[in-house]
Amino acid sequence: MATSRGQFGSRIGFILAAAGSAVGLGNIWGFPTQAASNGGAAFVLVYLVLAFLLAYPVLMAELLLGRHAHGNTVIALTRISDRPLTKAIGAATGLTGIIVASLILSFYAIVAGWMLGFTVAYPLSSLGFGSSSTWLTAFTVPRNLTLMTCFMVMTMGIIMGGVHNGIERWSTRLMPALVVTLVALALYVFTLDGAVEGLKVYLLPDFSKVFSGDLILAALGSAFFSLSLGVGTMLIYGSYLSDDEYLPSIGAQVALIDIGLAVLAGFLILPSMYVAAERGVEIFDASGALLSEDTLIFSVLPALFTSLGSIGVIVATAFFGLMSMAALTSSISMLEVPVAFLVERFQWSRQRAATIAGTIIGLISAVVIFNFESLFGLVIALTTRYGQPLLGLMLCVYAGWVWNRNSLLQELKKNNPAAEKTWFWRLWPFYVRIVCPAIIAIIFARSLL
Ligand code: PFF
């Protein structure tokens, strides 16, 4: 069954695909400034601990559930249930995950389209096509629609290629390219005046800022988004993994790569900001906090690139190319969630499922673009603040309470006969039953207040 529905060809292919899903816009435009404003290296440390205490167990729940079922979330959650009620709630949870993954893609594709536009705009303007370049970077409905459509078509094209020839092939190409670009850009920025100041702000630990309750909760929320949890992306990737792999160590590698690349992005972003400040660009907002998110990406950094003269074109193209690659390896994992369901539930071909799901999501994106002010922020909040944590909670409940403990152990024993004696088996079941649901419930309750 597993092979007829597609499978990753190698362990490294899976790790790069899952890390590709995790490493996205969130890592590069959120994490570095959040860390710098909240205690620098101390924040990085707390984030690391939290990611392993909370996000990793949920990631493992998804990977184990997916690999056990070799099927989509609906199949995975109904198969482990033996009562009609838990089956029905499992199916509803799986379907909600499919809807939330699709909605995340609907806003992600808009932002990723902007990245594509900026990638092309810099070379175009240096070749003398100034008006095309301005069109690509100015915020208008036609530009947003065109670029979102281009990005969706790329995402659909990769997904149509299948697990091995689409997802795995492109992740193994794009992830190394992403790392090389990130390191090269960071090394270049280190040579500019002001970079060391940025490094100090990023790395000097300030433990007094780290222990605020709000901050820890915010870090937990972003760890969830960063590891693509709750909506079934990791579950479906896990379902394409061979029974020969020992999941706890593979999951740990994926989590480490995600965190490692977020930390690495800080070595580019913070020095860049202080280099920009050295050249007269404003990098703080009215309250004195570092500018972040879209202002950082679409105004602070472009001002820096312009100040670099002709080399700025190369640096800018590499930077926005990096963002586009990070977005693409994440977006394919989101589209795979509805596509896998349509293929398995209705026996559609992959091409048909990808075309129909991609078109519907593109249409939702278009509605968001036409009503940007009222819908964009709302869709982000609904999916990432409420959808992901709540679905993550349900996955923990299913992995921890509904799934028969012995069947779970057999899943782990498939590739490690001594699984019972591992630290993972001693700690994880307790975590996924008690600790994770309790913490997620607290985060959720607070986000409602
Ligand atoms: N992890 C991605 C990022 O950090 O940008 C975002 C993401 C991907 C969220 C896939 C949810 C998802 F299902």
Short mmCIF file of C-alpha atoms and ligand atoms in Angstrom, two decimals:
data_model
loop_
_atom_site.label_atom_id
_atom_site.label_comp_id
_atom_site.label_asym_id
_atom_site.label_seq_id
_atom_site.Cartn_x
_atom_site.Cartn_y
_atom_site.Cartn_z
CA MET A 1 0.00 0.00 0.00
CA ALA A 2 2.71 2.42 0.99
CA THR A 3 4.59 2.20 -2.28
CA SER A 4 1.55 2.52 -4.56
CA ARG A 5 0.69 5.83 -2.89
CA GLY A 6 4.15 7.33 -3.23
CA GLN A 7 7.07 7.30 -0.84
CA PHE A 8 10.17 9.31 -0.08
CA GLY A 9 13.15 7.74 -1.80
CA SER A 10 15.68 8.39 0.96
CA ARG A 11 15.98 9.47 4.55
CA ILE A 12 17.75 12.68 3.63
CA GLY A 13 15.03 13.39 1.04
CA PHE A 14 12.41 13.16 3.77
CA ILE A 15 14.42 15.26 6.23
CA LEU A 16 14.93 18.01 3.65
CA ALA A 17 11.27 17.95 2.63
CA ALA A 18 10.01 18.11 6.23
CA ALA A 19 12.61 20.75 7.14
CA GLY A 20 11.63 22.58 3.94
CA SER A 21 8.05 22.68 5.16
CA ALA A 22 9.16 23.98 8.53
CA VAL A 23 11.69 26.55 7.29
CA GLY A 24 9.69 29.34 5.72
CA LEU A 25 8.88 33.00 5.85
CA GLY A 26 8.22 32.60 9.57
CA ASN A 27 11.86 31.78 10.32
CA ILE A 28 13.34 34.67 8.42
CA TRP A 29 11.03 37.55 9.03
CA GLY A 30 9.84 36.73 12.51
CA PHE A 31 12.44 34.97 14.58
CA PRO A 32 15.53 37.23 14.29
CA THR A 33 13.85 40.47 15.37
CA GLN A 34 11.82 38.70 18.03
CA ALA A 35 15.03 37.26 19.47
CA ALA A 36 16.91 40.58 19.32
CA SER A 37 14.11 42.47 21.09
CA ASN A 38 13.61 39.85 23.77
CA GLY A 39 16.91 38.98 25.34
CA GLY A 40 19.11 37.91 22.41
CA ALA A 41 20.95 34.65 23.03
CA ALA A 42 18.88 34.08 26.18
CA PHE A 43 15.74 34.05 24.03
CA VAL A 44 17.36 31.67 21.56
CA LEU A 45 18.09 29.33 24.44
CA VAL A 46 14.55 29.46 25.81
CA TYR A 47 13.14 28.99 22.32
CA LEU A 48 15.30 25.93 21.84
CA VAL A 49 14.17 24.40 25.12
CA LEU A 50 10.51 25.15 24.41
CA ALA A 51 10.69 23.83 20.88
CA PHE A 52 12.00 20.54 22.22
CA LEU A 53 9.66 20.35 25.20
CA LEU A 54 6.49 21.24 23.37
CA ALA A 55 6.75 21.40 19.60
CA TYR A 56 8.88 18.27 19.16
CA PRO A 57 6.41 15.94 20.96
CA VAL A 58 3.57 17.24 18.76
CA LEU A 59 5.73 16.81 15.66
CA MET A 60 6.35 13.22 16.75
CA ALA A 61 2.61 12.66 17.27
CA GLU A 62 2.03 13.74 13.66
CA LEU A 63 4.87 11.68 12.19
CA LEU A 64 3.90 8.54 14.12
CA LEU A 65 0.18 8.83 13.34
CA GLY A 66 0.91 9.42 9.65
CA ARG A 67 3.42 6.61 9.27
CA HIS A 68 1.17 4.18 11.14
CA ALA A 69 -1.80 4.86 8.84
CA HIS A 70 0.13 5.44 5.60
CA GLY A 71 -2.80 7.69 4.85
CA ASN A 72 -4.14 11.23 5.26
CA THR A 73 -5.23 12.76 8.58
CA VAL A 74 -8.84 11.58 8.28
CA ILE A 75 -7.71 7.99 7.72
CA ALA A 76 -5.06 8.23 10.46
CA LEU A 77 -7.43 9.53 13.15
CA THR A 78 -10.33 7.21 12.32
CA ARG A 79 -8.17 4.10 12.05
CA ILE A 80 -6.85 4.34 15.60
CA SER A 81 -10.33 4.93 17.06
CA ASP A 82 -12.59 2.04 17.94
CA ARG A 83 -15.75 3.89 18.93
CA PRO A 84 -18.13 5.64 16.51
CA LEU A 85 -17.88 8.91 18.43
CA THR A 86 -14.07 9.07 18.43
CA LYS A 87 -14.08 8.07 14.76
CA ALA A 88 -16.47 10.90 13.93
CA ILE A 89 -14.52 13.49 15.93
CA GLY A 90 -11.29 12.21 14.34
CA ALA A 91 -12.73 12.64 10.85
CA ALA A 92 -13.97 16.14 11.71
CA THR A 93 -10.52 17.05 13.09
CA GLY A 94 -8.83 15.78 9.92
CA LEU A 95 -11.22 17.73 7.69
CA THR A 96 -10.73 20.89 9.74
CA GLY A 97 -6.96 20.46 9.35
CA ILE A 98 -7.40 20.27 5.57
CA ILE A 99 -9.42 23.50 5.58
CA VAL A 100 -6.95 25.31 7.87
CA ALA A 101 -3.93 24.18 5.77
CA SER A 102 -5.71 25.51 2.67
CA LEU A 103 -6.48 28.83 4.34
CA ILE A 104 -2.86 29.20 5.52
CA LEU A 105 -1.78 28.65 1.92
CA SER A 106 -4.27 31.28 0.74
CA PHE A 107 -2.48 34.07 2.66
CA TYR A 108 1.00 32.58 2.37
CA ALA A 109 0.74 32.58 -1.45
CA ILE A 110 0.02 36.33 -1.44
CA VAL A 111 3.14 37.12 0.63
CA ALA A 112 5.25 34.62 -1.35
CA GLY A 113 4.07 36.32 -4.56
CA TRP A 114 5.49 39.61 -3.26
CA MET A 115 8.83 37.85 -2.70
CA LEU A 116 8.81 36.58 -6.30
CA GLY A 117 8.02 40.10 -7.51
CA PHE A 118 10.94 41.64 -5.60
CA THR A 119 13.29 38.86 -6.82
CA VAL A 120 12.60 39.79 -10.44
CA ALA A 121 12.24 43.55 -9.90
CA TYR A 122 15.87 44.26 -9.00
CA PRO A 123 17.51 42.75 -12.12
CA LEU A 124 14.76 44.29 -14.28
CA SER A 125 15.38 47.77 -12.97
CA SER A 126 19.14 47.47 -13.43
CA LEU A 127 18.50 46.44 -17.06
CA GLY A 128 16.51 49.62 -17.59
CA PHE A 129 12.97 48.26 -17.18
CA GLY A 130 12.17 50.71 -14.42
CA SER A 131 8.41 50.81 -14.90
CA SER A 132 8.02 47.00 -14.85
CA SER A 133 10.12 46.93 -11.73
CA THR A 134 7.92 49.56 -10.07
CA TRP A 135 4.80 47.62 -11.07
CA LEU A 136 6.21 44.48 -9.44
CA THR A 137 6.95 46.17 -6.14
CA ALA A 138 4.03 48.59 -5.72
CA PHE A 139 1.04 47.37 -3.71
CA THR A 140 -1.80 47.04 -6.23
CA VAL A 141 -4.58 44.50 -6.75
CA PRO A 142 -3.46 43.46 -10.29
CA ARG A 143 0.12 42.93 -9.13
CA ASN A 144 -0.97 40.95 -6.05
CA LEU A 145 -3.29 38.77 -8.16
CA THR A 146 -0.69 38.12 -10.87
CA LEU A 147 2.14 37.21 -8.50
CA MET A 148 -0.07 35.08 -6.23
CA THR A 149 -1.22 33.16 -9.33
CA CYS A 150 2.40 32.61 -10.49
CA PHE A 151 3.32 31.28 -7.06
CA MET A 152 0.28 28.98 -6.89
CA VAL A 153 1.04 27.60 -10.34
CA MET A 154 4.61 26.78 -9.24
CA THR A 155 3.31 25.08 -6.10
CA MET A 156 0.74 23.07 -8.09
CA GLY A 157 3.38 22.07 -10.66
CA ILE A 158 5.63 20.57 -7.97
CA ILE A 159 2.75 18.75 -6.26
CA MET A 160 1.63 17.24 -9.58
CA GLY A 161 5.08 15.64 -9.83
CA GLY A 162 4.25 13.43 -6.82
CA VAL A 163 6.07 12.65 -3.59
CA HIS A 164 9.38 11.47 -5.03
CA ASN A 165 9.60 13.40 -8.29
CA GLY A 166 7.92 16.56 -7.04
CA ILE A 167 8.18 17.20 -3.29
CA GLU A 168 11.42 15.31 -2.63
CA ARG A 169 13.21 16.39 -5.80
CA TRP A 170 12.46 20.08 -5.31
CA SER A 171 13.16 20.07 -1.58
CA THR A 172 16.55 18.47 -2.11
CA ARG A 173 17.36 21.15 -4.70
CA LEU A 174 15.98 24.17 -2.90
CA MET A 175 17.06 23.51 0.69
CA PRO A 176 20.82 23.36 0.01
CA ALA A 177 20.48 26.40 -2.29
CA LEU A 178 18.70 28.19 0.54
CA VAL A 179 21.43 27.42 3.08
CA VAL A 180 24.24 28.43 0.71
CA THR A 181 22.49 31.73 -0.14
CA LEU A 182 21.83 32.47 3.52
CA VAL A 183 25.45 31.84 4.54
CA ALA A 184 26.88 33.78 1.57
CA LEU A 185 24.67 36.78 2.29
CA ALA A 186 25.53 36.73 6.01
CA LEU A 187 29.27 36.56 5.23
CA TYR A 188 28.99 39.49 2.84
CA VAL A 189 27.04 41.61 5.33
CA PHE A 190 29.66 40.90 8.04
CA THR A 191 32.16 42.85 5.93
CA LEU A 192 30.10 46.06 6.13
CA ASP A 193 30.30 48.79 8.79
CA GLY A 194 27.75 48.40 11.55
CA ALA A 195 27.42 44.60 11.28
CA VAL A 196 29.21 43.92 14.57
CA GLU A 197 26.78 46.17 16.41
CA GLY A 198 23.92 44.06 15.04
CA LEU A 199 25.62 40.86 16.11
CA LYS A 200 26.01 42.18 19.64
CA VAL A 201 22.32 43.06 19.87
CA TYR A 202 21.42 39.62 18.55
CA LEU A 203 23.69 37.58 20.72
CA LEU A 204 24.36 39.34 24.03
CA PRO A 205 22.17 37.41 26.46
CA ASP A 206 19.79 39.36 28.66
CA PHE A 207 18.09 36.86 30.94
CA SER A 208 15.94 39.49 32.63
CA LYS A 209 13.77 39.81 29.52
CA VAL A 210 13.30 36.14 28.95
CA PHE A 211 11.22 35.10 31.89
CA SER A 212 8.14 37.14 31.16
CA GLY A 213 5.07 34.89 30.86
CA ASP A 214 3.79 36.62 27.76
CA LEU A 215 7.04 36.18 25.96
CA ILE A 216 7.24 32.47 26.68
CA LEU A 217 3.71 32.02 25.39
CA ALA A 218 4.50 34.02 22.26
CA ALA A 219 7.57 31.87 21.67
CA LEU A 220 5.45 28.73 22.02
CA GLY A 221 2.95 30.01 19.46
CA SER A 222 5.66 30.82 16.97
CA ALA A 223 7.32 27.44 17.51
CA PHE A 224 4.03 25.87 16.39
CA PHE A 225 3.78 27.95 13.24
CA SER A 226 7.45 27.44 12.54
CA LEU A 227 7.27 23.65 12.70
CA SER A 228 4.09 23.61 10.53
CA LEU A 229 2.16 21.77 13.26
CA GLY A 230 -1.51 20.93 13.74
CA VAL A 231 -2.86 20.99 10.21
CA GLY A 232 -1.51 17.62 9.08
CA THR A 233 1.45 18.60 6.86
CA MET A 234 3.90 16.66 8.97
CA LEU A 235 1.39 13.83 9.33
CA ILE A 236 1.05 13.43 5.59
CA TYR A 237 4.81 13.65 5.05
CA GLY A 238 5.22 10.99 7.76
CA SER A 239 2.73 8.80 5.89
CA TYR A 240 5.11 8.69 2.91
CA LEU A 241 7.98 7.45 5.06
CA SER A 242 9.16 3.87 4.96
CA ASP A 243 8.59 1.56 7.93
CA ASP A 244 12.36 1.08 8.16
CA GLU A 245 13.01 4.53 9.59
CA TYR A 246 13.28 5.24 13.32
CA LEU A 247 11.11 8.32 13.69
CA PRO A 248 12.27 9.91 16.98
CA SER A 249 15.73 10.71 15.65
CA ILE A 250 14.44 11.82 12.24
CA GLY A 251 11.94 14.16 13.93
CA ALA A 252 14.70 15.59 16.13
CA GLN A 253 16.81 16.34 13.05
CA VAL A 254 13.91 18.16 11.39
CA ALA A 255 13.31 20.27 14.51
CA LEU A 256 17.02 21.06 14.84
CA ILE A 257 17.32 22.16 11.20
CA ASP A 258 14.28 24.42 11.59
CA ILE A 259 15.67 26.07 14.71
CA GLY A 260 19.20 26.15 13.30
CA LEU A 261 18.09 27.99 10.18
CA ALA A 262 16.04 30.47 12.21
CA VAL A 263 19.15 31.21 14.29
CA LEU A 264 21.26 31.44 11.12
CA ALA A 265 18.77 33.92 9.62
CA GLY A 266 19.47 36.11 12.66
CA PHE A 267 23.13 36.30 11.60
CA LEU A 268 21.94 37.87 8.37
CA ILE A 269 19.01 40.02 9.48
CA LEU A 270 20.36 41.77 12.60
CA PRO A 271 23.75 42.76 11.13
CA SER A 272 21.89 43.94 7.97
CA MET A 273 19.62 46.15 10.04
CA TYR A 274 22.51 47.80 11.86
CA VAL A 275 24.41 48.26 8.59
CA ALA A 276 21.27 49.99 7.27
CA ALA A 277 21.13 52.16 10.44
CA GLU A 278 24.76 53.16 9.85
CA ARG A 279 23.64 54.39 6.43
CA GLY A 280 20.84 56.51 7.83
CA VAL A 281 17.89 54.08 7.55
CA GLU A 282 15.43 54.15 10.48
CA ILE A 283 15.33 50.69 12.10
CA PHE A 284 13.23 51.40 15.20
CA ASP A 285 9.52 52.11 15.48
CA ALA A 286 7.95 54.88 17.55
CA SER A 287 8.06 52.76 20.72
CA GLY A 288 11.79 52.05 20.27
CA ALA A 289 11.37 48.42 19.19
CA LEU A 290 13.19 47.03 16.15
CA LEU A 291 11.11 47.22 12.99
CA SER A 292 10.01 43.73 11.98
CA GLU A 293 7.89 41.62 9.63
CA ASP A 294 6.71 43.34 6.45
CA THR A 295 8.24 46.75 7.27
CA LEU A 296 11.59 45.06 7.79
CA ILE A 297 11.44 43.03 4.58
CA PHE A 298 9.84 45.56 2.23
CA SER A 299 11.24 48.84 3.47
CA VAL A 300 14.29 48.58 5.80
CA LEU A 301 16.15 45.96 3.75
CA PRO A 302 15.33 47.47 0.32
CA ALA A 303 16.69 50.81 1.62
CA LEU A 304 19.90 49.00 2.56
CA PHE A 305 20.11 47.27 -0.85
CA THR A 306 19.70 50.61 -2.65
CA SER A 307 22.48 52.15 -0.56
CA LEU A 308 24.88 49.39 -1.66
CA GLY A 309 24.86 50.59 -5.28
CA SER A 310 25.35 48.06 -8.08
CA ILE A 311 26.26 45.15 -5.79
CA GLY A 312 22.97 45.86 -4.03
CA VAL A 313 21.13 44.41 -7.04
CA ILE A 314 22.88 41.06 -6.62
CA VAL A 315 22.40 41.06 -2.85
CA ALA A 316 18.71 41.97 -3.18
CA THR A 317 18.03 39.36 -5.84
CA ALA A 318 19.76 36.70 -3.73
CA PHE A 319 17.83 37.77 -0.62
CA PHE A 320 14.37 37.75 -2.21
CA GLY A 321 15.25 34.55 -4.08
CA LEU A 322 16.06 33.04 -0.69
CA MET A 323 12.67 34.11 0.68
CA SER A 324 10.91 32.69 -2.40
CA MET A 325 12.67 29.33 -2.03
CA ALA A 326 11.81 29.16 1.67
CA ALA A 327 8.17 29.95 0.85
CA LEU A 328 7.93 27.36 -1.91
CA THR A 329 9.18 24.40 0.14
CA SER A 330 6.57 25.35 2.77
CA SER A 331 3.69 25.95 0.36
CA ILE A 332 4.04 22.54 -1.30
CA SER A 333 3.58 20.89 2.09
CA MET A 334 0.37 22.88 2.63
CA LEU A 335 -1.10 21.96 -0.77
CA GLU A 336 -0.20 18.30 -0.25
CA VAL A 337 -2.71 18.14 2.65
CA PRO A 338 -5.90 18.62 0.58
CA VAL A 339 -4.39 16.86 -2.44
CA ALA A 340 -3.56 13.67 -0.50
CA PHE A 341 -7.09 13.65 0.88
CA LEU A 342 -8.75 14.08 -2.55
CA VAL A 343 -6.55 11.39 -4.11
CA GLU A 344 -7.21 8.89 -1.31
CA ARG A 345 -10.87 9.64 -0.69
CA PHE A 346 -12.13 10.03 -4.26
CA GLN A 347 -9.41 8.15 -6.18
CA TRP A 348 -8.71 11.27 -8.23
CA SER A 349 -5.46 11.52 -10.11
CA ARG A 350 -2.82 13.70 -8.48
CA GLN A 351 -2.99 16.12 -11.42
CA ARG A 352 -6.72 16.55 -11.08
CA ALA A 353 -6.59 16.90 -7.29
CA ALA A 354 -3.74 19.45 -7.46
CA THR A 355 -5.50 21.47 -10.18
CA ILE A 356 -8.83 21.60 -8.39
CA ALA A 357 -7.45 22.19 -4.86
CA GLY A 358 -4.92 24.75 -6.14
CA THR A 359 -7.59 26.63 -8.11
CA ILE A 360 -9.98 26.79 -5.17
CA ILE A 361 -7.22 28.03 -2.85
CA GLY A 362 -6.16 30.57 -5.51
CA LEU A 363 -9.76 31.83 -5.65
CA ILE A 364 -9.81 32.21 -1.86
CA SER A 365 -6.53 34.16 -2.13
CA ALA A 366 -8.17 36.40 -4.73
CA VAL A 367 -11.06 37.13 -2.36
CA VAL A 368 -8.50 38.03 0.33
CA ILE A 369 -6.66 40.31 -2.12
CA PHE A 370 -9.86 42.16 -3.07
CA ASN A 371 -10.73 42.63 0.60
CA PHE A 372 -7.21 42.95 1.91
CA GLU A 373 -7.85 45.35 4.80
CA SER A 374 -10.61 43.30 6.34
CA LEU A 375 -9.56 39.72 5.49
CA PHE A 376 -5.77 39.36 5.42
CA GLY A 377 -5.14 39.81 9.16
CA LEU A 378 -8.30 37.92 10.02
CA VAL A 379 -7.33 34.79 8.05
CA ILE A 380 -3.85 34.82 9.61
CA ALA A 381 -5.26 35.14 13.13
CA LEU A 382 -7.95 32.50 12.63
CA THR A 383 -5.57 29.92 11.23
CA THR A 384 -2.38 30.48 13.19
CA ARG A 385 -3.61 31.75 16.55
CA TYR A 386 -6.64 29.52 16.88
CA GLY A 387 -6.60 26.80 14.21
CA GLN A 388 -3.08 25.44 14.62
CA PRO A 389 -2.96 25.24 18.45
CA LEU A 390 -6.45 23.73 18.70
CA LEU A 391 -5.77 21.13 16.05
CA GLY A 392 -2.41 20.38 17.70
CA LEU A 393 -4.30 19.78 20.94
CA MET A 394 -6.63 17.31 19.19
CA LEU A 395 -3.68 15.45 17.65
CA CYS A 396 -2.10 15.08 21.09
CA VAL A 397 -5.37 13.78 22.51
CA TYR A 398 -5.62 11.21 19.73
CA ALA A 399 -1.97 10.13 19.94
CA GLY A 400 -1.97 10.12 23.75
CA TRP A 401 -5.43 8.93 24.76
CA VAL A 402 -7.24 7.35 21.83
CA TRP A 403 -4.41 5.38 20.24
CA ASN A 404 -3.93 2.05 21.94
CA ARG A 405 -0.61 2.17 23.79
CA ASN A 406 0.47 -1.24 22.62
CA SER A 407 -0.23 -0.47 18.97
CA LEU A 408 1.76 2.74 19.37
CA LEU A 409 4.68 0.80 20.80
CA GLN A 410 4.51 -1.67 17.90
CA GLU A 411 4.80 1.29 15.52
CA LEU A 412 8.03 2.35 17.22
CA LYS A 413 9.30 -1.21 17.37
CA LYS A 414 9.04 -1.60 13.59
CA ASN A 415 12.55 -0.32 13.26
CA ASN A 416 13.86 -0.45 16.80
CA PRO A 417 13.09 -3.68 18.69
CA ALA A 418 14.47 -2.06 21.84
CA ALA A 419 12.09 0.94 21.55
CA GLU A 420 10.64 0.21 24.99
CA LYS A 421 13.96 0.96 26.63
CA THR A 422 14.60 4.28 24.92
CA TRP A 423 14.32 7.68 26.59
CA PHE A 424 11.73 8.50 23.97
CA TRP A 425 9.31 5.82 25.14
CA ARG A 426 9.88 6.75 28.80
CA LEU A 427 9.08 10.43 28.28
CA TRP A 428 7.02 11.01 25.18
CA PRO A 429 3.74 9.21 26.03
CA PHE A 430 3.44 11.24 29.23
CA TYR A 431 4.23 14.42 27.38
CA VAL A 432 1.74 13.90 24.65
CA ARG A 433 -1.00 12.85 27.07
CA ILE A 434 -0.59 15.46 29.78
CA VAL A 435 2.05 18.13 29.27
CA CYS A 436 1.36 19.17 25.67
CA PRO A 437 -2.44 19.34 25.89
CA ALA A 438 -2.18 21.34 29.14
CA ILE A 439 0.29 23.84 27.71
CA ILE A 440 -1.61 24.23 24.44
CA ALA A 441 -4.83 24.76 26.38
CA ILE A 442 -3.14 27.52 28.38
CA ILE A 443 -1.81 29.20 25.24
CA PHE A 444 -5.23 28.97 23.67
CA ALA A 445 -7.06 30.32 26.70
CA ARG A 446 -4.66 33.27 26.84
CA SER A 447 -4.97 34.03 23.17
CA LEU A 448 -8.74 34.28 23.65
CA LEU A 449 -8.37 36.89 26.39
N1 PFF B 1 6.51 26.61 8.87
C1 PFF B 1 6.21 27.61 7.87
C2 PFF B 1 7.02 28.88 8.19
O1 PFF B 1 7.72 28.94 9.19
O2 PFF B 1 6.96 29.81 7.40
C3 PFF B 1 4.76 27.94 7.81
C4 PFF B 1 3.81 26.79 7.73
C5 PFF B 1 4.00 25.77 6.79
C6 PFF B 1 2.72 26.74 8.57
C7 PFF B 1 3.10 24.70 6.70
C8 PFF B 1 1.81 25.70 8.47
C9 PFF B 1 2.01 24.70 7.54
F1 PFF B 1 1.15 23.72 7.46
#
